[in-house]
XYZ file of C-alpha atoms in Angstrom:
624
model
C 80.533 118.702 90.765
C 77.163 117.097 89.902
C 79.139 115.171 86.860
C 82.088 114.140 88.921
C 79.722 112.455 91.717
C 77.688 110.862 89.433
C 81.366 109.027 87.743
C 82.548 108.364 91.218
C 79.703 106.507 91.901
C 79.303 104.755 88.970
C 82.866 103.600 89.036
C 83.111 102.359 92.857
C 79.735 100.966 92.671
C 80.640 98.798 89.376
C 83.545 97.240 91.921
C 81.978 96.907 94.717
C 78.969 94.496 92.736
C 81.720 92.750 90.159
C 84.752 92.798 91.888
C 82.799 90.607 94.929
C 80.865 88.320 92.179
C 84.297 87.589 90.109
C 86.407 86.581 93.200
C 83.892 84.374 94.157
C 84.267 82.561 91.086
C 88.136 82.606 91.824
C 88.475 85.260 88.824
C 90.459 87.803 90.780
C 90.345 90.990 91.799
C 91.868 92.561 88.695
C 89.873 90.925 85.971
C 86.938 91.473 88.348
C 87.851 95.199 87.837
C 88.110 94.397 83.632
C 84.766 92.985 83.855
C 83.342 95.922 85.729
C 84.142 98.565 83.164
C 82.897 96.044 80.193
C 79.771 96.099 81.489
C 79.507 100.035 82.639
C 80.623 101.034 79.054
C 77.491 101.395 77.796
C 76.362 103.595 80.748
C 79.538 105.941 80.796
C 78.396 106.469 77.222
C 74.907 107.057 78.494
C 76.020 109.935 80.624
C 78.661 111.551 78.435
C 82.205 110.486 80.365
C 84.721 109.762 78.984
C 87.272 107.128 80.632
C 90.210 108.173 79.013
C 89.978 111.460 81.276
C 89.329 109.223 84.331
C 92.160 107.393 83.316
C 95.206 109.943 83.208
C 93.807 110.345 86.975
C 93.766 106.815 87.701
C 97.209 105.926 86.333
C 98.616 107.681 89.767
C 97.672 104.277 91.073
C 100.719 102.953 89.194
C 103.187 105.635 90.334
C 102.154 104.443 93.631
C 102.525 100.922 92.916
C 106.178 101.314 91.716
C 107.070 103.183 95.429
C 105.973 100.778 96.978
C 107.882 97.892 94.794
C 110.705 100.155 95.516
C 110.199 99.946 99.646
C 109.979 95.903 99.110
C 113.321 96.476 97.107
C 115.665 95.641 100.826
C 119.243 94.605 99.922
C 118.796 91.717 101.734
C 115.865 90.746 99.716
C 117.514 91.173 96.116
C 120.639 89.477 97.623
C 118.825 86.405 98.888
C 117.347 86.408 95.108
C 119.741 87.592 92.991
C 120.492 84.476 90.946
C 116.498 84.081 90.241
C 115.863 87.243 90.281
C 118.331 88.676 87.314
C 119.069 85.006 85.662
C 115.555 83.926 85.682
C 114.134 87.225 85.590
C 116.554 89.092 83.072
C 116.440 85.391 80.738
C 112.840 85.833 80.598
C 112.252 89.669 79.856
C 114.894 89.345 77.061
C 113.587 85.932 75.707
C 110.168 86.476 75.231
C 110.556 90.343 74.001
C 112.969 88.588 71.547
C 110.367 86.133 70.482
C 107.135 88.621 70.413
C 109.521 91.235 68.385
C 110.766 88.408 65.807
C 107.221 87.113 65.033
C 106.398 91.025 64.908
C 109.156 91.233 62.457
C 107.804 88.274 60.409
C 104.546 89.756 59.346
C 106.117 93.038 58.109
C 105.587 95.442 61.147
C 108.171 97.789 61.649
C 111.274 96.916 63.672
C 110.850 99.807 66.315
C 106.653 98.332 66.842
C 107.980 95.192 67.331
C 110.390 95.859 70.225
C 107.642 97.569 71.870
C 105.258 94.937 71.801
C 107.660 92.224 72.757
C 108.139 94.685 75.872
C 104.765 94.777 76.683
C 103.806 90.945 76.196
C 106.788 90.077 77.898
C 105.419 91.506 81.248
C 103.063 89.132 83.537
C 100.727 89.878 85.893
C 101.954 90.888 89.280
C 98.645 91.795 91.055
C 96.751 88.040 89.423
C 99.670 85.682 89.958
C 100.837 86.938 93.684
C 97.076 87.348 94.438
C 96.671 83.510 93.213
C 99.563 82.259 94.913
C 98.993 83.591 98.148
C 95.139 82.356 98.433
C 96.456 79.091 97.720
C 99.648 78.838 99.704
C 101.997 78.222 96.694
C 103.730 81.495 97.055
C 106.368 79.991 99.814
C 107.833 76.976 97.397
C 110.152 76.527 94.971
C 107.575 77.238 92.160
C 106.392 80.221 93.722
C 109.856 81.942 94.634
C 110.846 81.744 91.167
C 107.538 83.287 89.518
C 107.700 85.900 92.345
C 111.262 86.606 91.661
C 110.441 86.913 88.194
C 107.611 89.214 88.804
C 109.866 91.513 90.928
C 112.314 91.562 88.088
C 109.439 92.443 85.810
C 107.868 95.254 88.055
C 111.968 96.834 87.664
C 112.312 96.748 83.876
C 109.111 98.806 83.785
C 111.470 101.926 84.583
C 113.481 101.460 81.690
C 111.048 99.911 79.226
C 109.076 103.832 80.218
C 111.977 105.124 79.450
C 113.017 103.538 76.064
C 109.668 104.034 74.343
C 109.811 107.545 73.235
C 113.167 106.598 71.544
C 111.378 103.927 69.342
C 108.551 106.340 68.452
C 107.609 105.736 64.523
C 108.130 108.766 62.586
C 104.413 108.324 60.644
C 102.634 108.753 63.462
C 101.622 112.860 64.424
C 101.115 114.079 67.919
C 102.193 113.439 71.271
C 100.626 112.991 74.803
C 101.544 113.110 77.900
C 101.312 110.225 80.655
C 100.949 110.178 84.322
C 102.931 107.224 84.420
C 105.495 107.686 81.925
C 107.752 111.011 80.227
C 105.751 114.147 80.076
C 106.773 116.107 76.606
C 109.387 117.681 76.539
C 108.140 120.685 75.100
C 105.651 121.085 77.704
C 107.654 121.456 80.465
C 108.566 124.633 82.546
C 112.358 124.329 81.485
C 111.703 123.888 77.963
C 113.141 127.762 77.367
C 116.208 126.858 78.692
C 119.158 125.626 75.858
C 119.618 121.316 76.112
C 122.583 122.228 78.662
C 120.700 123.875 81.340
C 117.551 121.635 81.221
C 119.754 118.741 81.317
C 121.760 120.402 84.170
C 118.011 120.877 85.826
C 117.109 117.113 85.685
C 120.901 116.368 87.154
C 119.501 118.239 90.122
C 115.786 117.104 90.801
C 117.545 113.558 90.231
C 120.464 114.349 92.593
C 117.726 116.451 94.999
C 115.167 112.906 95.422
C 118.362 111.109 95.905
C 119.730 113.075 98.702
C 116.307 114.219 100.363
C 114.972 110.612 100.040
C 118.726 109.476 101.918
C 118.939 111.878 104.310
C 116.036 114.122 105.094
C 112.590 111.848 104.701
C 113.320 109.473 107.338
C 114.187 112.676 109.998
C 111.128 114.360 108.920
C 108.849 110.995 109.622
C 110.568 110.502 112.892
C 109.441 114.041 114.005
C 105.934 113.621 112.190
C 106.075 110.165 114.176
C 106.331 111.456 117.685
C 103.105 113.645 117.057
C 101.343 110.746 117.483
C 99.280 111.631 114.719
C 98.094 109.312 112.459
C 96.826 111.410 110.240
C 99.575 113.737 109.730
C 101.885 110.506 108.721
C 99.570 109.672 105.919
C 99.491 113.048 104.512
C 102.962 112.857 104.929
C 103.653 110.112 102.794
C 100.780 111.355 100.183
C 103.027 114.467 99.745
C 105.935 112.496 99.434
C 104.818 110.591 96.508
C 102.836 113.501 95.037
C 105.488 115.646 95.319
C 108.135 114.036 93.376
C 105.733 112.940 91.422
C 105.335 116.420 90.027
C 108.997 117.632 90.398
C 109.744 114.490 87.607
C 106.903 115.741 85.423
C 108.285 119.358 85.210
C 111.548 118.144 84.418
C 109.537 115.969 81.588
C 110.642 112.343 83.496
C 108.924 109.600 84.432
C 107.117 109.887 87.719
C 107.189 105.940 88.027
C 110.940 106.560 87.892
C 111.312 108.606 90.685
C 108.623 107.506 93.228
C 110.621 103.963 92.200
C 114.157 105.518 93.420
C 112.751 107.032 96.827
C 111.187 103.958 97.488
C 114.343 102.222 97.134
C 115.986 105.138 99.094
C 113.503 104.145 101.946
C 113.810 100.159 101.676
C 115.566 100.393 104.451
C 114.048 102.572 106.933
C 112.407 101.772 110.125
C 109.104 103.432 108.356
C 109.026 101.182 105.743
C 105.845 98.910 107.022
C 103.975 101.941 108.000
C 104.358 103.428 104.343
C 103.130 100.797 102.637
C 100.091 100.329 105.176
C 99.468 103.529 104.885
C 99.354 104.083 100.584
C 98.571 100.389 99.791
C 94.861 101.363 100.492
C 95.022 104.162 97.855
C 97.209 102.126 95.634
C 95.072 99.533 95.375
C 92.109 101.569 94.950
C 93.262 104.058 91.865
C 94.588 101.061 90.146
C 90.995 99.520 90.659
C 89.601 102.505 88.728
C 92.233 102.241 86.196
C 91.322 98.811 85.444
C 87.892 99.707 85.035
C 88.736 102.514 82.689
C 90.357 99.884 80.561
C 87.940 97.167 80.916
C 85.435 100.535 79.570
C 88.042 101.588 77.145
C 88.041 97.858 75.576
C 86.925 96.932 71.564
C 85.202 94.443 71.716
C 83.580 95.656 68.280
C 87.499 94.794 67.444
C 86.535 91.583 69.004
C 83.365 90.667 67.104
C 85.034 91.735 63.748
C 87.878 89.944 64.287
C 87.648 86.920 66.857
C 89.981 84.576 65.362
C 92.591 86.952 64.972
C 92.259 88.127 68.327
C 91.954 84.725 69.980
C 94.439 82.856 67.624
C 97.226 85.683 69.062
C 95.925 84.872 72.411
C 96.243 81.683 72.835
C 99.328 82.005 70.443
C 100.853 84.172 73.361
C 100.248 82.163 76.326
C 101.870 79.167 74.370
C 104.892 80.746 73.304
C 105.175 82.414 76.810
C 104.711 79.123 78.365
C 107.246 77.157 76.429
C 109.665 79.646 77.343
C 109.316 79.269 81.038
C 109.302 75.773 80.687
C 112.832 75.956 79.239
C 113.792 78.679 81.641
C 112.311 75.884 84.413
C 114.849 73.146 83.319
C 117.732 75.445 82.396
C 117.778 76.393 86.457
C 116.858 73.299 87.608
C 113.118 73.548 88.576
C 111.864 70.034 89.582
C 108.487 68.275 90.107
C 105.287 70.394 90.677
C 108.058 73.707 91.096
C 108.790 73.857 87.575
C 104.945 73.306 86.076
C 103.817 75.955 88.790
C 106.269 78.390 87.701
C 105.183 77.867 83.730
C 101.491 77.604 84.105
C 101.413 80.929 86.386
C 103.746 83.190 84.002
C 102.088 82.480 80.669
C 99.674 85.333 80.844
C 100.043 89.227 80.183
C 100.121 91.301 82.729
C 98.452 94.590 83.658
C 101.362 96.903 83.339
C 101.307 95.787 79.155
C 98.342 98.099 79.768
C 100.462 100.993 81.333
C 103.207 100.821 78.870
C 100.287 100.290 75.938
C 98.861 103.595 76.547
C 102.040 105.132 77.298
C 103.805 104.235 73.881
C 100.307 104.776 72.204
C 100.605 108.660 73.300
C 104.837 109.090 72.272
C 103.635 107.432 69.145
C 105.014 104.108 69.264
C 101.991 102.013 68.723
C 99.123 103.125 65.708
C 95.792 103.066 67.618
C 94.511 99.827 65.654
C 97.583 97.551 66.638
C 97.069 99.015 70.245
C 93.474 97.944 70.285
C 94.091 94.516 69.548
C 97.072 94.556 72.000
C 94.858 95.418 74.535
C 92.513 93.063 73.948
C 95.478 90.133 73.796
C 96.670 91.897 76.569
C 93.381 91.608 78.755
C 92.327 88.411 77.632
C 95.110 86.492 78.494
C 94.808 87.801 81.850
C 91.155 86.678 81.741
C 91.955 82.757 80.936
C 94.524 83.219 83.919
C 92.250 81.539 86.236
C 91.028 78.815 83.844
C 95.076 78.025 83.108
C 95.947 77.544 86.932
C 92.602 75.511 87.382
C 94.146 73.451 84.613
C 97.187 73.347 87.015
C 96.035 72.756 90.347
C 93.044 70.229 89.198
C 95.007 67.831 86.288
C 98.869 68.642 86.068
C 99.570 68.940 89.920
C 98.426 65.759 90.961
C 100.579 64.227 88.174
C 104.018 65.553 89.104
C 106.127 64.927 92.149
C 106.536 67.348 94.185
C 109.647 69.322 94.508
C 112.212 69.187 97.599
C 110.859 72.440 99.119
C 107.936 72.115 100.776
C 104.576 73.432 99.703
C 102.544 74.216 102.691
C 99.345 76.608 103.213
C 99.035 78.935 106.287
C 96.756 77.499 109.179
C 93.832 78.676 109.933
C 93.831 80.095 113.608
C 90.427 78.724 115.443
C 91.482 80.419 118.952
C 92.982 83.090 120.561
C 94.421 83.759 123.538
C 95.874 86.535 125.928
C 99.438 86.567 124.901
C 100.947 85.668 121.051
C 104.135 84.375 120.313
C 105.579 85.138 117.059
C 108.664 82.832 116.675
C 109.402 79.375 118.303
C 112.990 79.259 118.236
C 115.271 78.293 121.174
C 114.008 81.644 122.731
C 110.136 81.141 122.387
C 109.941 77.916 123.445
C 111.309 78.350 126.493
C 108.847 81.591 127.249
C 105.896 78.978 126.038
C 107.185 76.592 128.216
C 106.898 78.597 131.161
C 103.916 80.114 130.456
C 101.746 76.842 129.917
C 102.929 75.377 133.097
C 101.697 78.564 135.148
C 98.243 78.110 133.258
C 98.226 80.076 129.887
C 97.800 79.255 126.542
C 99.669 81.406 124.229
C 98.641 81.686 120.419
C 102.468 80.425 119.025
C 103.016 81.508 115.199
C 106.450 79.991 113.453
C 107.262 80.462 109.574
C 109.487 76.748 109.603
C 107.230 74.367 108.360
C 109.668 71.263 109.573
C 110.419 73.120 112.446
C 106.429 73.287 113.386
C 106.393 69.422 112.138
C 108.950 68.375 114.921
C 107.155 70.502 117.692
C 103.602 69.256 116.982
C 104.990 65.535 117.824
C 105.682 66.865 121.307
C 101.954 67.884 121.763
C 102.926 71.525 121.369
C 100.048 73.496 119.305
C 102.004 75.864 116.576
C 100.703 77.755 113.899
C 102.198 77.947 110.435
C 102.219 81.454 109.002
C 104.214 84.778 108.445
C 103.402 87.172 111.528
C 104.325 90.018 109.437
C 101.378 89.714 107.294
C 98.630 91.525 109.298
C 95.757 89.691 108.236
C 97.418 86.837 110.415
C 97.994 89.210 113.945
C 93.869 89.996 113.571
C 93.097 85.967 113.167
C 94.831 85.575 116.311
C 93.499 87.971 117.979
C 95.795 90.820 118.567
C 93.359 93.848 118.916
C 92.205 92.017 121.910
C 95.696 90.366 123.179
C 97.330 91.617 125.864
C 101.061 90.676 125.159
C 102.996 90.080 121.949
C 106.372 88.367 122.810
C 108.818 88.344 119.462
C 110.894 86.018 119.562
C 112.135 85.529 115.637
C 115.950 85.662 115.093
C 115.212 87.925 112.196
C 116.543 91.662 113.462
C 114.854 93.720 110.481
C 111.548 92.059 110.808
C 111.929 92.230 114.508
C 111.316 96.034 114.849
C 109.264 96.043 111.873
C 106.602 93.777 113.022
C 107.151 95.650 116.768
C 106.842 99.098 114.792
C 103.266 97.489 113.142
C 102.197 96.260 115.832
C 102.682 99.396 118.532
C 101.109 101.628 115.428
C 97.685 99.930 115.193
C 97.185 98.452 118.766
C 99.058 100.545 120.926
C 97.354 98.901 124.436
C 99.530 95.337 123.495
C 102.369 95.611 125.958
C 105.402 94.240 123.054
C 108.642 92.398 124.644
C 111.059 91.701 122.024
C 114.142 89.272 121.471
C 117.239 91.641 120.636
C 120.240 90.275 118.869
C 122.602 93.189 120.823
C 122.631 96.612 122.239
C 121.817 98.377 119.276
C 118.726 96.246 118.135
C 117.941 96.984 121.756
C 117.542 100.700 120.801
C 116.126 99.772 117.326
C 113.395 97.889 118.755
C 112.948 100.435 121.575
C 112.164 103.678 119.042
C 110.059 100.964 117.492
C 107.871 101.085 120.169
C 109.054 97.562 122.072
C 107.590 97.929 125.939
C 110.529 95.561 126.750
C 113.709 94.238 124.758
C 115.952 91.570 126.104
C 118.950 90.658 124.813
C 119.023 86.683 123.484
C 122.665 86.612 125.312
C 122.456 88.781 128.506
C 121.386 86.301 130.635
C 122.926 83.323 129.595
C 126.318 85.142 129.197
C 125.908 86.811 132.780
C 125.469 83.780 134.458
C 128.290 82.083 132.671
C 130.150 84.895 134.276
C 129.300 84.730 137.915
C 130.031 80.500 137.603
C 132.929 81.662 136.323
C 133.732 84.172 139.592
C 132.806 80.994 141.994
C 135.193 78.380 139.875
C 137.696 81.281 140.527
C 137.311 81.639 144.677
C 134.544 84.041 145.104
C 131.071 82.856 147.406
C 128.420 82.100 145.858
C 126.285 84.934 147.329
C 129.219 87.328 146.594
C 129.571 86.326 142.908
C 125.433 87.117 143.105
C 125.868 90.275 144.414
C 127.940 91.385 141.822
C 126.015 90.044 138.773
C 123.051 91.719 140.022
C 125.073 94.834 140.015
C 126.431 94.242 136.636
C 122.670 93.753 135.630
C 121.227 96.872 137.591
C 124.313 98.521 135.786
C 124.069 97.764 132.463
C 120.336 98.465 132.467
C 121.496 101.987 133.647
C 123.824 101.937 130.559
C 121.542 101.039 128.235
C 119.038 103.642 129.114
C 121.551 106.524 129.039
C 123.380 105.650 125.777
C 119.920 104.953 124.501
C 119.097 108.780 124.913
C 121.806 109.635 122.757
C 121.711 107.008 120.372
C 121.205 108.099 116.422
C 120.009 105.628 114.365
C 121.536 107.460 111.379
C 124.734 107.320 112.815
C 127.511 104.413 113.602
C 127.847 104.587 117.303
C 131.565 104.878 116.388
C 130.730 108.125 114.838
C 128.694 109.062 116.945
C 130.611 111.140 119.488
C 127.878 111.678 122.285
C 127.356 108.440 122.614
C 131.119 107.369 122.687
C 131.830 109.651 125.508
C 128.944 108.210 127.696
C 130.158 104.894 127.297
C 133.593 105.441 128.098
C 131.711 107.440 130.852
C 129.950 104.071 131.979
C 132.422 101.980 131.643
C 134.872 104.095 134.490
C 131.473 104.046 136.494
C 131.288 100.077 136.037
C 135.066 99.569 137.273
C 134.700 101.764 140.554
C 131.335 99.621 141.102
C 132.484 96.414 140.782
C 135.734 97.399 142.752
C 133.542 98.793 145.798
C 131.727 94.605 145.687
C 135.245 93.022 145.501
C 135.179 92.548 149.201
C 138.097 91.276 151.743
C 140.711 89.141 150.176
C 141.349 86.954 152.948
C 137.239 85.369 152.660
C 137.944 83.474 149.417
C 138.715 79.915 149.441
C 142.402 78.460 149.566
C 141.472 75.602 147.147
C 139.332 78.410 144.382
C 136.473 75.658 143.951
C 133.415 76.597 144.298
C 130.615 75.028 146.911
């Protein structure tokens, strides 16, 4: 116990003084965490650990990174990306793999080593490049799409790059090893007694059993967890979740990655989705923190000082032939201006799953240990002349390029806050804004439409440019102490998501929320929305009772009976509400389709009782 406290603290308390120090200096979190474990090396030697065990426990930070890539993973996302993500993507993967593996091949190294190390230079950094974007509002343009849809292509071909390597292991090498974040041995699995048919027939099932659990049983199990109102409980939840298919793919000798990967995607598109990641992002970030420090410990640098040209010729051999790629990738879809040096300067590097997939091929003997050490240090030092490349970028190519047709814009900083927070300025926020500043408020107004905020800032009106999903944004305006959120975006999925985020962490924020029709109604309602109104309702219902006066009826008559048709429909909405499955098409959905038929009988006798005498409408049927 005395041992294991004594590592914990030496590893947290190496990030917490580096980690602070390097981002400061615009180095980035990650390489902050590489620097960390270079300088505790010599102290972890000191007091006899070893961070190759610390490791194996750490590399659970990477199963959890791949779920949550897999909840990000929305059809609508990969749709909206699809050209950039598996042209541009897929191009570069199978360009620069080619490339590393045909130099490989060059200097005598055997063909099976050279695939594998053109898979693991061809990966970039996710966690540096997004981390760098973001800070510096690049990630929203042209430039920054593409690398990010690059990225997300990358962060997918991990799965089958894990699952590829054993099948290029070199025959020389002896032993194998097992991997947290890749295949487990075969022979040390629980079903190894059974003949190839029945273990095959018992991956077929855990396979078939994630599927089919993560479709139809997680997301009724965190509804009822939900309505605990235990906090808590849903985090434990979603530990045992990953943990737990985690560990049915080791038995069956799979990749974990693999399947925490597939019920993420299984989940993409549940109503839980923000909460999950939330929730294990914390953790997530904070095992792969200690897994970079294990590296950064792991690390020759006596490989270094023997070697240095070697090592730095590669390097800088790497990022070149990385770069030229992506600048041909650039023109060949049609990058322009500042877009297409962004996207090459940010994409050059290596990127910290090389280090996953390194250690994973080293232990199903792919990689000899003394090609892996130099990898890693390629590997890791490429990631550490990241920031120096994109100062290079920002500070002397930048200003020389014209900028591309999308704009580049930065979020703005929020300097106020104020009782109520509008996220969205469409047609439907502006008129709640409106209203609200001539009875003496002054909302807090976020909008992600840079030309849109353009046009309303010439009209005096005060709009801030960001993404109200992003949390960090909600606390700069003040939403722990607001006491209304009105969501007005047009976007249904990020609607109830941000209402579901929002009702989660500050549950005394009384949420109204723009609904697109009568089933985002109920989606935004389980969400947790105080108040939903439909965008139409009233527009449409008042169209109707003109329409009754045009047609004879008085004008207070015609009101009478759009109030009831409001009163009514409220009643309707509550009631089908109650029986309303979010798993199931309200077609399908039998309960629900006899209580509307029910309500719509109830609507005709209603409306009949209002018609009223005959005899007291108009002769000429125009209205007053």
């Amino acid at each position: 116990m005395d041992s294991l406290l004594l590592q914990a603290a030496i590893y947290l308390g190496a990030g917490l003084i580096v980690v602070p120090i390097a981002h400061r200096l615009g180095l980035g979190s990650v390489l902050g965490y590489l620097l960390a474990g270079v300088a505790i090396a010599p102290l972890l030697e000191l007091v006899g650990s070893n961070p190759e065990s610390v490791q194996h426990f750490a590399e659970f930070g990477v199963v959890m990174m791949l779920f949550l890539v897999g909840l990000e993973l929305q059809p609508r996302v990969l749709w909206n990306l699809r050209v950039r993500l598996f042209g541009l993507g897929g191009l570069q993967v199978a360009v620069t793999t080619a490339a590393v593996a045909a130099f490989c091949l060059v200097i005598g190294l055997d063909w099976r080593l050279a695939i594998a190390l053109g898979l693991i230079f061809a990966l970039s950094s996710t966690a540096i490049v997004l981390q760098t974007l973001g800070e510096k509002g690049w990630l929203r343009t042209d430039g920054g799409q593409s690398a990010f849809s690059v990225l997300l292509f990358q962060d997918i071909a991990v799965i089958p790059m894990l699952a590829l390597m054993p099948f290029l292991a070199l025959p020389d090498l002896a032993g194998s090893a097992t991997d947290i974040a890749g295949h487990g041995s075969a022979d040390s699995t629980p079903f190894s007694h059974l003949p190839a048919w029945g273990q095959g027939l018992v991956t077929l099932g855990v396979v078939g059993g994630i599927v089919l659990g993560g479709r139809y049983l997680t997301r009724p199990a965190f509804r009822i967890i939900a309505r605990t109102g235990q906090h808590e409980l849903f985090l434990s939840a979603a530990l045992f979740l990953v943990i737990g298919i985690a560990v049915l793919m080791s038995a069956v000798g799979l990749s974990p990655a693999l399947g925490t990967f597939l019920a993420g995607v299984l989940l993409a598109e549940s109503e839980y989705r923000h909460e999950l990641v939330s929730d294990l992002d914390p953790f997530k970030g904070l095992l792969l923190g200690v897994f970079f420090i294990t590296v950064g410990a792991g690390m020759e640098f006596e490989l270094l000082g023997a070697h240095p040209g070697l090592i730095i010729g590669l390097t800088l051999a790497l990022i070149g032939v990385k770069g030229l790629i992506l600048l041909g990738l650039a023109f060949a879809f049609r990058m322009e201006g500042r877009a297409r040096w962004l996207f090459t300067f940010s994409l050059a590097q290596s990127g910290e799953f090389g280090f996953v997939l390194l250690a994973f091929a080293s232990g199903v003997d792919v990689i000899p240990p003394e090609i892996a050490g130099i990898a890693g240090l390629v590997v890791a030092l490429s990631m550490m002349a990241t920031p120096l490349i994109m100062i290079v970028f920002e500070r002397w190519v930048s200003p020389r390029v014209r900028r591309s047709a999308s704009p580049e814009r930065e979020e703005d900083m929020i300097e106020e806050e104020a009782p109520v927070i509008i996220a969205g300025m469409g047609r439907f926020g502006q008129i709640i804004q409106r209203m609200l500043v001539m009875d003496g408020y002054k909302p807090v107004v976020l909008d992600n439409s840079a030309e849109h905020i353009d046009g309303l800032r010439k009209f005096g009106i005060q709009v801030y440019y960001g993404n109200a999903m992003r949390p960090g944004l909600l606390e700069a305006a003040g939403i722990a102490r607001a006491k209304l959120l009105v969501v007005c975006t047009d976007n249904r999925e990020r609607a109830v998501e941000l209402v579901h985020h929002v009702k989660q962490r500050y549950s005394q924020v009384y949420v109204i929320a723009r609904a697109a029709s009568r089933e985002h109604v109920y989606q935004l309602r389980a969400a947790g929305a105080d108040l939903a109104i439909r965008e139409m309702f009233g527009s449409s219902l008042d169209a109707a009772r003109r329409s009754l006066e045009v047609l004879g009826e008085s004008p207070d008559r015609a009101r009478r009976k759009s109030e009831a048709f409001a009163r009514h429909d409220e009643e309707s909405l509550q009631q089908l509400f109650e029986v309303w499955d979010a798993d199931t098409d309200v077609f399908d959905n039998e309960a629900y389709m006899e209580k509307a038929r029910s309500r719509v009988v109830s609507l005709e006798e209603l409306m009949a009782e209002d018609i009223g005498d005959p005899d007291e409408r108009r002769p000429d049927g125009a209205p007053d």
